[in-house]
C-alpha positions as protocol buffer text, in pm:
chain_id: "A"
residue {
  index: 1
  type: MET
  ca { x: -144 y: 4030 z: 1492 }
}
residue {
  index: 2
  type: ARG
  ca { x: -518 y: 4051 z: 1415 }
}
residue {
  index: 3
  type: ARG
  ca { x: -502 y: 3706 z: 1255 }
}
residue {
  index: 4
  type: LEU
  ca { x: -326 y: 3560 z: 1561 }
}
residue {
  index: 5
  type: VAL
  ca { x: -591 y: 3709 z: 1794 }
}
residue {
  index: 6
  type: ARG
  ca { x: -864 y: 3563 z: 1572 }
}
residue {
  index: 7
  type: LEU
  ca { x: -683 y: 3225 z: 1577 }
}
residue {
  index: 8
  type: PHE
  ca { x: -663 y: 3235 z: 1959 }
}
residue {
  index: 9
  type: TRP
  ca { x: -1037 y: 3297 z: 2005 }
}
residue {
  index: 10
  type: SER
  ca { x: -1120 y: 3039 z: 1739 }
}
residue {
  index: 11
  type: VAL
  ca { x: -916 y: 2777 z: 1928 }
}
residue {
  index: 12
  type: VAL
  ca { x: -1095 y: 2871 z: 2253 }
}
residue {
  index: 13
  type: ALA
  ca { x: -1431 y: 2825 z: 2076 }
}
residue {
  index: 14
  type: VAL
  ca { x: -1328 y: 2488 z: 1926 }
}
residue {
  index: 15
  type: VAL
  ca { x: -1206 y: 2356 z: 2262 }
}
residue {
  index: 16
  type: THR
  ca { x: -1519 y: 2475 z: 2446 }
}
residue {
  index: 17
  type: VAL
  ca { x: -1762 y: 2337 z: 2189 }
}
residue {
  index: 18
  type: SER
  ca { x: -1581 y: 2001 z: 2170 }
}
residue {
  index: 19
  type: PHE
  ca { x: -1582 y: 1974 z: 2553 }
}
residue {
  index: 20
  type: LEU
  ca { x: -1955 y: 2045 z: 2579 }
}
residue {
  index: 21
  type: MET
  ca { x: -2053 y: 1847 z: 2268 }
}
residue {
  index: 22
  type: VAL
  ca { x: -1920 y: 1510 z: 2381 }
}
residue {
  index: 23
  type: ARG
  ca { x: -2099 y: 1547 z: 2713 }
}
residue {
  index: 24
  type: LEU
  ca { x: -2431 y: 1563 z: 2531 }
}
residue {
  index: 25
  type: ILE
  ca { x: -2383 y: 1199 z: 2426 }
}
residue {
  index: 26
  type: PRO
  ca { x: -2637 y: 1002 z: 2633 }
}
residue {
  index: 27
  type: GLY
  ca { x: -2530 y: 712 z: 2855 }
}
residue {
  index: 28
  type: ASP
  ca { x: -2261 y: 634 z: 3112 }
}
residue {
  index: 29
  type: PRO
  ca { x: -1916 y: 607 z: 2947 }
}
residue {
  index: 30
  type: VAL
  ca { x: -1764 y: 425 z: 3246 }
}
residue {
  index: 31
  type: ARG
  ca { x: -2039 y: 164 z: 3261 }
}
residue {
  index: 32
  type: ASN
  ca { x: -2007 y: 124 z: 2885 }
}
residue {
  index: 33
  type: ALA
  ca { x: -1630 y: 73 z: 2910 }
}
residue {
  index: 34
  type: LEU
  ca { x: -1637 y: -164 z: 3208 }
}
residue {
  index: 35
  type: GLY
  ca { x: -1935 y: -366 z: 3090 }
}
residue {
  index: 36
  type: THR
  ca { x: -2268 y: -451 z: 3247 }
}
residue {
  index: 37
  type: ASN
  ca { x: -2112 y: -705 z: 3486 }
}
residue {
  index: 38
  type: ALA
  ca { x: -1898 y: -447 z: 3668 }
}
residue {
  index: 39
  type: SER
  ca { x: -2013 y: -378 z: 4025 }
}
residue {
  index: 40
  type: PRO
  ca { x: -2151 y: -31 z: 4112 }
}
residue {
  index: 41
  type: ALA
  ca { x: -1858 y: 19 z: 4352 }
}
residue {
  index: 42
  type: VAL
  ca { x: -1602 y: -41 z: 4075 }
}
residue {
  index: 43
  type: VAL
  ca { x: -1790 y: 188 z: 3838 }
}
residue {
  index: 44
  type: GLU
  ca { x: -1810 y: 463 z: 4100 }
}
residue {
  index: 45
  type: ALA
  ca { x: -1439 y: 430 z: 4184 }
}
residue {
  index: 46
  type: ARG
  ca { x: -1350 y: 456 z: 3816 }
}
residue {
  index: 47
  type: ARG
  ca { x: -1572 y: 763 z: 3773 }
}
residue {
  index: 48
  type: GLU
  ca { x: -1401 y: 925 z: 4071 }
}
residue {
  index: 49
  type: ALA
  ca { x: -1054 y: 842 z: 3935 }
}
residue {
  index: 50
  type: LEU
  ca { x: -1139 y: 990 z: 3595 }
}
residue {
  index: 51
  type: GLY
  ca { x: -1280 y: 1309 z: 3749 }
}
residue {
  index: 52
  type: LEU
  ca { x: -1629 y: 1253 z: 3609 }
}
residue {
  index: 53
  type: ASN
  ca { x: -1785 y: 1326 z: 3949 }
}
residue {
  index: 54
  type: ASP
  ca { x: -1636 y: 1676 z: 3949 }
}
residue {
  index: 55
  type: SER
  ca { x: -1844 y: 1974 z: 3851 }
}
residue {
  index: 56
  type: LEU
  ca { x: -1864 y: 2056 z: 3480 }
}
residue {
  index: 57
  type: TRP
  ca { x: -1667 y: 2376 z: 3535 }
}
residue {
  index: 58
  type: LEU
  ca { x: -1384 y: 2190 z: 3717 }
}
residue {
  index: 59
  type: GLN
  ca { x: -1374 y: 1929 z: 3438 }
}
residue {
  index: 60
  type: TYR
  ca { x: -1348 y: 2213 z: 3183 }
}
residue {
  index: 61
  type: VAL
  ca { x: -1061 y: 2378 z: 3374 }
}
residue {
  index: 62
  type: ASN
  ca { x: -881 y: 2043 z: 3406 }
}
residue {
  index: 63
  type: PHE
  ca { x: -932 y: 1982 z: 3033 }
}
residue {
  index: 64
  type: TRP
  ca { x: -759 y: 2311 z: 2955 }
}
residue {
  index: 65
  type: LYS
  ca { x: -475 y: 2231 z: 3197 }
}
residue {
  index: 66
  type: GLY
  ca { x: -427 y: 1899 z: 3018 }
}
residue {
  index: 67
  type: LEU
  ca { x: -428 y: 2063 z: 2676 }
}
residue {
  index: 68
  type: LEU
  ca { x: -167 y: 2320 z: 2779 }
}
residue {
  index: 69
  type: THR
  ca { x: 62 y: 2044 z: 2910 }
}
residue {
  index: 70
  type: GLY
  ca { x: 2 y: 1810 z: 2615 }
}
residue {
  index: 71
  type: ASP
  ca { x: -206 y: 1567 z: 2820 }
}
residue {
  index: 72
  type: LEU
  ca { x: -539 y: 1486 z: 2649 }
}
residue {
  index: 73
  type: GLY
  ca { x: -631 y: 1221 z: 2902 }
}
residue {
  index: 74
  type: GLU
  ca { x: -674 y: 846 z: 2864 }
}
residue {
  index: 75
  type: SER
  ca { x: -908 y: 670 z: 2626 }
}
residue {
  index: 76
  type: PHE
  ca { x: -1184 y: 488 z: 2817 }
}
residue {
  index: 77
  type: SER
  ca { x: -1224 y: 218 z: 2555 }
}
residue {
  index: 78
  type: LEU
  ca { x: -860 y: 163 z: 2448 }
}
residue {
  index: 79
  type: GLY
  ca { x: -683 y: 226 z: 2779 }
}
residue {
  index: 80
  type: LEU
  ca { x: -416 y: 431 z: 2601 }
}
residue {
  index: 81
  type: PRO
  ca { x: -323 y: 800 z: 2621 }
}
residue {
  index: 82
  type: VAL
  ca { x: -541 y: 996 z: 2377 }
}
residue {
  index: 83
  type: SER
  ca { x: -234 y: 1172 z: 2235 }
}
residue {
  index: 84
  type: GLU
  ca { x: -81 y: 831 z: 2151 }
}
residue {
  index: 85
  type: VAL
  ca { x: -398 y: 713 z: 1973 }
}
residue {
  index: 86
  type: ILE
  ca { x: -422 y: 1038 z: 1776 }
}
residue {
  index: 87
  type: SER
  ca { x: -55 y: 1028 z: 1676 }
}
residue {
  index: 88
  type: GLN
  ca { x: -97 y: 670 z: 1550 }
}
residue {
  index: 89
  type: ARG
  ca { x: -394 y: 758 z: 1327 }
}
residue {
  index: 90
  type: LEU
  ca { x: -342 y: 1122 z: 1231 }
}
residue {
  index: 91
  type: LEU
  ca { x: -113 y: 1045 z: 936 }
}
residue {
  index: 92
  type: ALA
  ca { x: -373 y: 822 z: 768 }
}
residue {
  index: 93
  type: THR
  ca { x: -630 y: 1102 z: 779 }
}
residue {
  index: 94
  type: LEU
  ca { x: -388 y: 1373 z: 666 }
}
residue {
  index: 95
  type: GLU
  ca { x: -283 y: 1155 z: 370 }
}
residue {
  index: 96
  type: LEU
  ca { x: -646 y: 1123 z: 267 }
}
residue {
  index: 97
  type: VAL
  ca { x: -726 y: 1494 z: 310 }
}
residue {
  index: 98
  type: PHE
  ca { x: -425 y: 1639 z: 130 }
}
residue {
  index: 99
  type: LEU
  ca { x: -430 y: 1383 z: -153 }
}
residue {
  index: 100
  type: SER
  ca { x: -798 y: 1465 z: -207 }
}
residue {
  index: 101
  type: LEU
  ca { x: -727 y: 1840 z: -199 }
}
residue {
  index: 102
  type: ALA
  ca { x: -442 y: 1795 z: -450 }
}
residue {
  index: 103
  type: VAL
  ca { x: -665 y: 1591 z: -684 }
}
residue {
  index: 104
  type: ALA
  ca { x: -942 y: 1852 z: -653 }
}
residue {
  index: 105
  type: LEU
  ca { x: -707 y: 2137 z: -740 }
}
residue {
  index: 106
  type: VAL
  ca { x: -545 y: 1949 z: -1030 }
}
residue {
  index: 107
  type: LEU
  ca { x: -886 y: 1865 z: -1177 }
}
residue {
  index: 108
  type: SER
  ca { x: -1087 y: 2179 z: -1104 }
}
residue {
  index: 109
  type: ILE
  ca { x: -849 y: 2457 z: -1211 }
}
residue {
  index: 110
  type: PRO
  ca { x: -774 y: 2329 z: -1568 }
}
residue {
  index: 111
  type: VAL
  ca { x: -1136 y: 2219 z: -1619 }
}
residue {
  index: 112
  type: GLY
  ca { x: -1274 y: 2552 z: -1493 }
}
residue {
  index: 113
  type: ILE
  ca { x: -1039 y: 2754 z: -1714 }
}
residue {
  index: 114
  type: ALA
  ca { x: -1101 y: 2533 z: -2019 }
}
residue {
  index: 115
  type: VAL
  ca { x: -1479 y: 2555 z: -1983 }
}
residue {
  index: 116
  type: ALA
  ca { x: -1456 y: 2934 z: -1937 }
}
residue {
  index: 117
  type: ALA
  ca { x: -1247 y: 2962 z: -2254 }
}
residue {
  index: 118
  type: LEU
  ca { x: -1487 y: 2746 z: -2454 }
}
residue {
  index: 119
  type: THR
  ca { x: -1808 y: 2914 z: -2333 }
}
residue {
  index: 120
  type: ARG
  ca { x: -1708 y: 3282 z: -2297 }
}
residue {
  index: 121
  type: GLY
  ca { x: -1940 y: 3523 z: -2466 }
}
residue {
  index: 122
  type: GLY
  ca { x: -2229 y: 3275 z: -2461 }
}
residue {
  index: 123
  type: ARG
  ca { x: -2066 y: 3035 z: -2708 }
}
residue {
  index: 124
  type: ARG
  ca { x: -2136 y: 2658 z: -2721 }
}
residue {
  index: 125
  type: ARG
  ca { x: -2463 y: 2670 z: -2526 }
}
residue {
  index: 126
  type: PRO
  ca { x: -2528 y: 2290 z: -2540 }
}
residue {
  index: 127
  type: PHE
  ca { x: -2180 y: 2219 z: -2399 }
}
residue {
  index: 128
  type: ASP
  ca { x: -2227 y: 2488 z: -2132 }
}
residue {
  index: 129
  type: LEU
  ca { x: -2563 y: 2337 z: -2033 }
}
residue {
  index: 130
  type: ALA
  ca { x: -2418 y: 1983 z: -2018 }
}
residue {
  index: 131
  type: TYR
  ca { x: -2122 y: 2096 z: -1807 }
}
residue {
  index: 132
  type: THR
  ca { x: -2342 y: 2296 z: -1568 }
}
residue {
  index: 133
  type: SER
  ca { x: -2583 y: 2005 z: -1523 }
}
residue {
  index: 134
  type: ILE
  ca { x: -2319 y: 1734 z: -1471 }
}
residue {
  index: 135
  type: SER
  ca { x: -2094 y: 1939 z: -1242 }
}
residue {
  index: 136
  type: GLY
  ca { x: -2397 y: 2055 z: -1041 }
}
residue {
  index: 137
  type: LEU
  ca { x: -2512 y: 1695 z: -1000 }
}
residue {
  index: 138
  type: PHE
  ca { x: -2171 y: 1578 z: -870 }
}
residue {
  index: 139
  type: ALA
  ca { x: -2138 y: 1886 z: -647 }
}
residue {
  index: 140
  type: VAL
  ca { x: -2457 y: 1811 z: -453 }
}
residue {
  index: 141
  type: PHE
  ca { x: -2392 y: 1438 z: -404 }
}
residue {
  index: 142
  type: PRO
  ca { x: -2266 y: 1371 z: -48 }
}
residue {
  index: 143
  type: GLU
  ca { x: -1931 y: 1194 z: -11 }
}
residue {
  index: 144
  type: PHE
  ca { x: -2077 y: 880 z: 142 }
}
residue {
  index: 145
  type: LEU
  ca { x: -2314 y: 823 z: -154 }
}
residue {
  index: 146
  type: ILE
  ca { x: -2027 y: 867 z: -400 }
}
residue {
  index: 147
  type: GLY
  ca { x: -1819 y: 631 z: -187 }
}
residue {
  index: 148
  type: VAL
  ca { x: -2090 y: 364 z: -184 }
}
residue {
  index: 149
  type: GLY
  ca { x: -2129 y: 399 z: -562 }
}
residue {
  index: 150
  type: LEU
  ca { x: -1754 y: 364 z: -617 }
}
residue {
  index: 151
  type: VAL
  ca { x: -1738 y: 55 z: -395 }
}
residue {
  index: 152
  type: PHE
  ca { x: -2029 y: -107 z: -579 }
}
residue {
  index: 153
  type: PHE
  ca { x: -1888 y: -43 z: -927 }
}
residue {
  index: 154
  type: PHE
  ca { x: -1509 y: -75 z: -889 }
}
residue {
  index: 155
  type: ALA
  ca { x: -1479 y: -319 z: -598 }
}
residue {
  index: 156
  type: VAL
  ca { x: -1792 y: -536 z: -609 }
}
residue {
  index: 157
  type: GLN
  ca { x: -1868 y: -546 z: -983 }
}
residue {
  index: 158
  type: LEU
  ca { x: -1524 y: -509 z: -1145 }
}
residue {
  index: 159
  type: HIS
  ca { x: -1305 y: -638 z: -859 }
}
residue {
  index: 160
  type: ALA
  ca { x: -1051 y: -378 z: -977 }
}
residue {
  index: 161
  type: LEU
  ca { x: -976 y: -205 z: -647 }
}
residue {
  index: 162
  type: PRO
  ca { x: -980 y: -303 z: -279 }
}
residue {
  index: 163
  type: VAL
  ca { x: -1303 y: -232 z: -97 }
}
residue {
  index: 164
  type: ALA
  ca { x: -1150 y: -132 z: 238 }
}
residue {
  index: 165
  type: GLY
  ca { x: -833 y: -83 z: 439 }
}
residue {
  index: 166
  type: ARG
  ca { x: -503 y: 101 z: 388 }
}
residue {
  index: 167
  type: SER
  ca { x: -275 y: -166 z: 253 }
}
residue {
  index: 168
  type: GLY
  ca { x: -114 y: -19 z: -60 }
}
residue {
  index: 169
  type: PRO
  ca { x: -138 y: 244 z: -335 }
}
residue {
  index: 170
  type: ASP
  ca { x: -455 y: 82 z: -476 }
}
residue {
  index: 171
  type: SER
  ca { x: -635 y: 127 z: -145 }
}
residue {
  index: 172
  type: TYR
  ca { x: -605 y: 507 z: -169 }
}
residue {
  index: 173
  type: VAL
  ca { x: -789 y: 538 z: -502 }
}
residue {
  index: 174
  type: LEU
  ca { x: -1152 y: 494 z: -398 }
}
residue {
  index: 175
  type: PRO
  ca { x: -1143 y: 695 z: -69 }
}
residue {
  index: 176
  type: VAL
  ca { x: -959 y: 983 z: -242 }
}
residue {
  index: 177
  type: LEU
  ca { x: -1208 y: 981 z: -531 }
}
residue {
  index: 178
  type: ALA
  ca { x: -1502 y: 969 z: -289 }
}
residue {
  index: 179
  type: LEU
  ca { x: -1372 y: 1282 z: -116 }
}
residue {
  index: 180
  type: SER
  ca { x: -1252 y: 1474 z: -420 }
}
residue {
  index: 181
  type: ILE
  ca { x: -1518 y: 1422 z: -691 }
}
residue {
  index: 182
  type: GLY
  ca { x: -1784 y: 1649 z: -538 }
}
residue {
  index: 183
  type: ILE
  ca { x: -1528 y: 1908 z: -427 }
}
residue {
  index: 184
  type: SER
  ca { x: -1370 y: 1910 z: -776 }
}
residue {
  index: 185
  type: ALA
  ca { x: -1707 y: 1969 z: -941 }
}
residue {
  index: 186
  type: ALA
  ca { x: -1794 y: 2257 z: -707 }
}
residue {
  index: 187
  type: MET
  ca { x: -1448 y: 2415 z: -735 }
}
residue {
  index: 188
  type: SER
  ca { x: -1443 y: 2394 z: -1116 }
}
residue {
  index: 189
  type: ARG
  ca { x: -1770 y: 2590 z: -1130 }
}
residue {
  index: 190
  type: ILE
  ca { x: -1621 y: 2864 z: -911 }
}
residue {
  index: 191
  type: VAL
  ca { x: -1294 y: 2869 z: -1108 }
}
residue {
  index: 192
  type: ARG
  ca { x: -1495 y: 2897 z: -1429 }
}
residue {
  index: 193
  type: VAL
  ca { x: -1684 y: 3203 z: -1300 }
}
residue {
  index: 194
  type: GLU
  ca { x: -1358 y: 3364 z: -1183 }
}
residue {
  index: 195
  type: ALA
  ca { x: -1191 y: 3289 z: -1518 }
}
residue {
  index: 196
  type: LEU
  ca { x: -1482 y: 3440 z: -1712 }
}
residue {
  index: 197
  type: THR
  ca { x: -1448 y: 3757 z: -1504 }
}
residue {
  index: 198
  type: VAL
  ca { x: -1076 y: 3777 z: -1579 }
}
residue {
  index: 199
  type: LEU
  ca { x: -1132 y: 3712 z: -1950 }
}
residue {
  index: 200
  type: GLN
  ca { x: -1362 y: 4017 z: -1965 }
}
residue {
  index: 201
  type: GLN
  ca { x: -1100 y: 4254 z: -1824 }
}
residue {
  index: 202
  type: ASP
  ca { x: -958 y: 4528 z: -2047 }
}
residue {
  index: 203
  type: TYR
  ca { x: -597 y: 4410 z: -2017 }
}
residue {
  index: 204
  type: VAL
  ca { x: -698 y: 4066 z: -2148 }
}
residue {
  index: 205
  type: ARG
  ca { x: -880 y: 4225 z: -2443 }
}
residue {
  index: 206
  type: THR
  ca { x: -574 y: 4440 z: -2511 }
}
residue {
  index: 207
  type: ALA
  ca { x: -345 y: 4136 z: -2500 }
}
residue {
  index: 208
  type: ARG
  ca { x: -577 y: 3950 z: -2736 }
}
residue {
  index: 209
  type: SER
  ca { x: -588 y: 4247 z: -2977 }
}
residue {
  index: 210
  type: LYS
  ca { x: -207 y: 4232 z: -2990 }
}
residue {
  index: 211
  type: ARG
  ca { x: -242 y: 3874 z: -3116 }
}
residue {
  index: 212
  type: MET
  ca { x: -80 y: 3724 z: -2807 }
}
residue {
  index: 213
  type: SER
  ca { x: -86 y: 3344 z: -2830 }
}
residue {
  index: 214
  type: ALA
  ca { x: -360 y: 3169 z: -2632 }
}
residue {
  index: 215
  type: ALA
  ca { x: -111 y: 2975 z: -2418 }
}
residue {
  index: 216
  type: ARG
  ca { x: 82 y: 3291 z: -2325 }
}
residue {
  index: 217
  type: LEU
  ca { x: -242 y: 3482 z: -2261 }
}
residue {
  index: 218
  type: TYR
  ca { x: -372 y: 3223 z: -2016 }
}
residue {
  index: 219
  type: PHE
  ca { x: -44 y: 3152 z: -1835 }
}
residue {
  index: 220
  type: ARG
  ca { x: 54 y: 3520 z: -1810 }
}
residue {
  index: 221
  type: HIS
  ca { x: -280 y: 3688 z: -1736 }
}
residue {
  index: 222
  type: VAL
  ca { x: -550 y: 3438 z: -1640 }
}
residue {
  index: 223
  type: VAL
  ca { x: -378 y: 3176 z: -1421 }
}
residue {
  index: 224
  type: PRO
  ca { x: -191 y: 3425 z: -1195 }
}
residue {
  index: 225
  type: ASN
  ca { x: -516 y: 3613 z: -1131 }
}
residue {
  index: 226
  type: LEU
  ca { x: -684 y: 3287 z: -1031 }
}
residue {
  index: 227
  type: LEU
  ca { x: -417 y: 3188 z: -777 }
}
residue {
  index: 228
  type: THR
  ca { x: -556 y: 3411 z: -501 }
}
residue {
  index: 229
  type: SER
  ca { x: -912 y: 3290 z: -539 }
}
residue {
  index: 230
  type: SER
  ca { x: -794 y: 2928 z: -569 }
}
residue {
  index: 231
  type: LEU
  ca { x: -594 y: 2954 z: -247 }
}
residue {
  index: 232
  type: THR
  ca { x: -890 y: 3109 z: -64 }
}
residue {
  index: 233
  type: LEU
  ca { x: -1114 y: 2837 z: -203 }
}
residue {
  index: 234
  type: SER
  ca { x: -870 y: 2569 z: -82 }
}
residue {
  index: 235
  type: GLY
  ca { x: -908 y: 2693 z: 274 }
}
residue {
  index: 236
  type: ILE
  ca { x: -1287 y: 2681 z: 246 }
}
residue {
  index: 237
  type: VAL
  ca { x: -1300 y: 2327 z: 106 }
}
residue {
  index: 238
  type: LEU
  ca { x: -1045 y: 2197 z: 357 }
}
residue {
  index: 239
  type: GLY
  ca { x: -1310 y: 2200 z: 630 }
}
residue {
  index: 240
  type: SER
  ca { x: -1546 y: 2004 z: 405 }
}
residue {
  index: 241
  type: LEU
  ca { x: -1275 y: 1750 z: 327 }
}
residue {
  index: 242
  type: ILE
  ca { x: -1191 y: 1695 z: 694 }
}
residue {
  index: 243
  type: SER
  ca { x: -1554 y: 1657 z: 794 }
}
residue {
  index: 244
  type: GLY
  ca { x: -1604 y: 1425 z: 495 }
}
residue {
  index: 245
  type: THR
  ca { x: -1336 y: 1188 z: 624 }
}
residue {
  index: 246
  type: VAL
  ca { x: -1564 y: 1083 z: 911 }
}
residue {
  index: 247
  type: LEU
  ca { x: -1808 y: 905 z: 679 }
}
residue {
  index: 248
  type: VAL
  ca { x: -1560 y: 809 z: 405 }
}
residue {
  index: 249
  type: GLU
  ca { x: -1319 y: 647 z: 653 }
}
residue {
  index: 250
  type: THR
  ca { x: -1612 y: 455 z: 801 }
}
residue {
  index: 251
  type: ILE
  ca { x: -1722 y: 328 z: 457 }
}
residue {
  index: 252
  type: PHE
  ca { x: -1369 y: 219 z: 359 }
}
residue {
  index: 253
  type: SER
  ca { x: -1256 y: 107 z: 709 }
}
residue {
  index: 254
  type: TRP
  ca { x: -973 y: 360 z: 675 }
}
residue {
  index: 255
  type: PRO
  ca { x: -768 y: 355 z: 998 }
}
residue {
  index: 256
  type: GLY
  ca { x: -769 y: 731 z: 1055 }
}
residue {
  index: 257
  type: LEU
  ca { x: -919 y: 980 z: 1294 }
}
residue {
  index: 258
  type: GLY
  ca { x: -1257 y: 982 z: 1115 }
}
residue {
  index: 259
  type: LEU
  ca { x: -1317 y: 613 z: 1182 }
}
residue {
  index: 260
  type: THR
  ca { x: -1177 y: 653 z: 1535 }
}
residue {
  index: 261
  type: ILE
  ca { x: -1414 y: 938 z: 1625 }
}
residue {
  index: 262
  type: VAL
  ca { x: -1713 y: 730 z: 1511 }
}
residue {
  index: 263
  type: ASP
  ca { x: -1596 y: 442 z: 1733 }
}
residue {
  index: 264
  type: SER
  ca { x: -1531 y: 680 z: 2024 }
}
residue {
  index: 265
  type: VAL
  ca { x: -1880 y: 834 z: 2003 }
}
residue {
  index: 266
  type: ARG
  ca { x: -2035 y: 487 z: 1976 }
}
residue {
  index: 267
  type: SER
  ca { x: -1847 y: 374 z: 2290 }
}
residue {
  index: 268
  type: LYS
  ca { x: -1903 y: 712 z: 2469 }
}
residue {
  index: 269
  type: ASP
  ca { x: -1526 y: 760 z: 2497 }
}
residue {
  index: 270
  type: PHE
  ca { x: -1528 y: 1129 z: 2603 }
}
residue {
  index: 271
  type: PRO
  ca { x: -1152 y: 1199 z: 2614 }
}
residue {
  index: 272
  type: LEU
  ca { x: -1084 y: 1040 z: 2274 }
}
residue {
  index: 273
  type: ALA
  ca { x: -1379 y: 1209 z: 2101 }
}
residue {
  index: 274
  type: GLN
  ca { x: -1305 y: 1557 z: 2234 }
}
residue {
  index: 275
  type: GLY
  ca { x: -933 y: 1516 z: 2167 }
}
residue {
  index: 276
  type: ILE
  ca { x: -995 y: 1430 z: 1801 }
}
residue {
  index: 277
  type: VAL
  ca { x: -1244 y: 1717 z: 1756 }
}
residue {
  index: 278
  type: VAL
  ca { x: -987 y: 1960 z: 1899 }
}
residue {
  index: 279
  type: VAL
  ca { x: -715 y: 1825 z: 1668 }
}
residue {
  index: 280
  type: TYR
  ca { x: -948 y: 1851 z: 1366 }
}
residue {
  index: 281
  type: GLY
  ca { x: -1040 y: 2209 z: 1455 }
}
residue {
  index: 282
  type: VAL
  ca { x: -683 y: 2323 z: 1520 }
}
residue {
  index: 283
  type: ILE
  ca { x: -561 y: 2171 z: 1190 }
}
residue {
  index: 284
  type: VAL
  ca { x: -830 y: 2359 z: 994 }
}
residue {
  index: 285
  type: LEU
  ca { x: -757 y: 2687 z: 1177 }
}
residue {
  index: 286
  type: ILE
  ca { x: -380 y: 2665 z: 1126 }
}
residue {
  index: 287
  type: VAL
  ca { x: -407 y: 2572 z: 757 }
}
residue {
  index: 288
  type: ASN
  ca { x: -653 y: 2860 z: 702 }
}
residue {
  index: 289
  type: LEU
  ca { x: -411 y: 3097 z: 875 }
}
residue {
  index: 290
  type: LEU
  ca { x: -129 y: 2980 z: 647 }
}
residue {
  index: 291
  type: ILE
  ca { x: -354 y: 3026 z: 342 }
}
residue {
  index: 292
  type: ASP
  ca { x: -450 y: 3376 z: 462 }
}
residue {
  index: 293
  type: LEU
  ca { x: -82 y: 3464 z: 490 }
}
residue {
  index: 294
  type: ALA
  ca { x: -9 y: 3320 z: 144 }
}
residue {
  index: 295
  type: VAL
  ca { x: -300 y: 3517 z: -8 }
}
residue {
  index: 296
  type: ALA
  ca { x: -180 y: 3836 z: 164 }
}
residue {
  index: 297
  type: ALA
  ca { x: 169 y: 3776 z: 22 }
}
residue {
  index: 298
  type: LEU
  ca { x: 33 y: 3725 z: -331 }
}
residue {
  index: 299
  type: ASP
  ca { x: -219 y: 4011 z: -312 }
}
residue {
  index: 300
  type: PRO
  ca { x: -133 y: 4274 z: -44 }
}
residue {
  index: 301
  type: ARG
  ca { x: -471 y: 4443 z: -105 }
}
residue {
  index: 302
  type: SER
  ca { x: -643 y: 4147 z: 64 }
}
residue {
  index: 303
  type: ALA
  ca { x: -459 y: 4222 z: 390 }
}
residue {
  index: 304
  type: THR
  ca { x: -626 y: 4561 z: 414 }
}
residue {
  index: 305
  type: LYS
  ca { x: -962 y: 4393 z: 360 }
}
residue {
  index: 306
  type: GLY
  ca { x: -904 y: 4162 z: 658 }
}
residue {
  index: 307
  type: LEU
  ca { x: -908 y: 3842 z: 445 }
}
């Protein structure tokens, strides 16, 4: 129940912030949509029809009424219902986000555990230093710089992969790598620290003293203890992945919500921009709730800590 109450107030905050945020965009969205040749009378009539002459409070109340009935309004620039535009482009963004998350998990967990096993007890200092330096470098690079680098090397120089669009399996490679490389590096460092902590526990030492095989030791004692922290970490990085799609989709002309929100802000399309921000926020909140429930199921102690 406490999680549902927290979800409710989080949704209220997301909706309120998205409503106010798009109204800070300077300029007249109706004039921008109708063009400079539209007469003042036509512009004023359109503003009245869209409710933009109402008070801010009344617009906020009407926005909530629309949300509760599934009506997100009409896009100024596209002339289509916002819900229709979002439904057309949501899948492309979700594909990108969850493929990137899957790649990050597949790369970071084995790498983090392997590095922890190789460097525990201060062993292999040169390797430890090299790993820390390289993973730290990739972790701090923003997604758009990695994306630009990937485009230059694989698309422009080697002509091995398409530079933009969503036209086949090859077109997923560069955007997914752009989103997942930095996240994988950061996650592997955290997994390594968690694995080192587990490897120092008494029950692991006892298992090792009984000459348990390395494979059995890791799969029976280390990996299960990392599942909880990995799930929690997935929820944290999900927000970064979703926000990263805005720039990555723009670089690769990926027809998802990230590219659409950039276009909507550029054209001052209030309903479309606030609708996408609300959808982004609700997706992150719901996925985090599901991860919280999964963590609580795996480790009931976390429920008492309010995780």
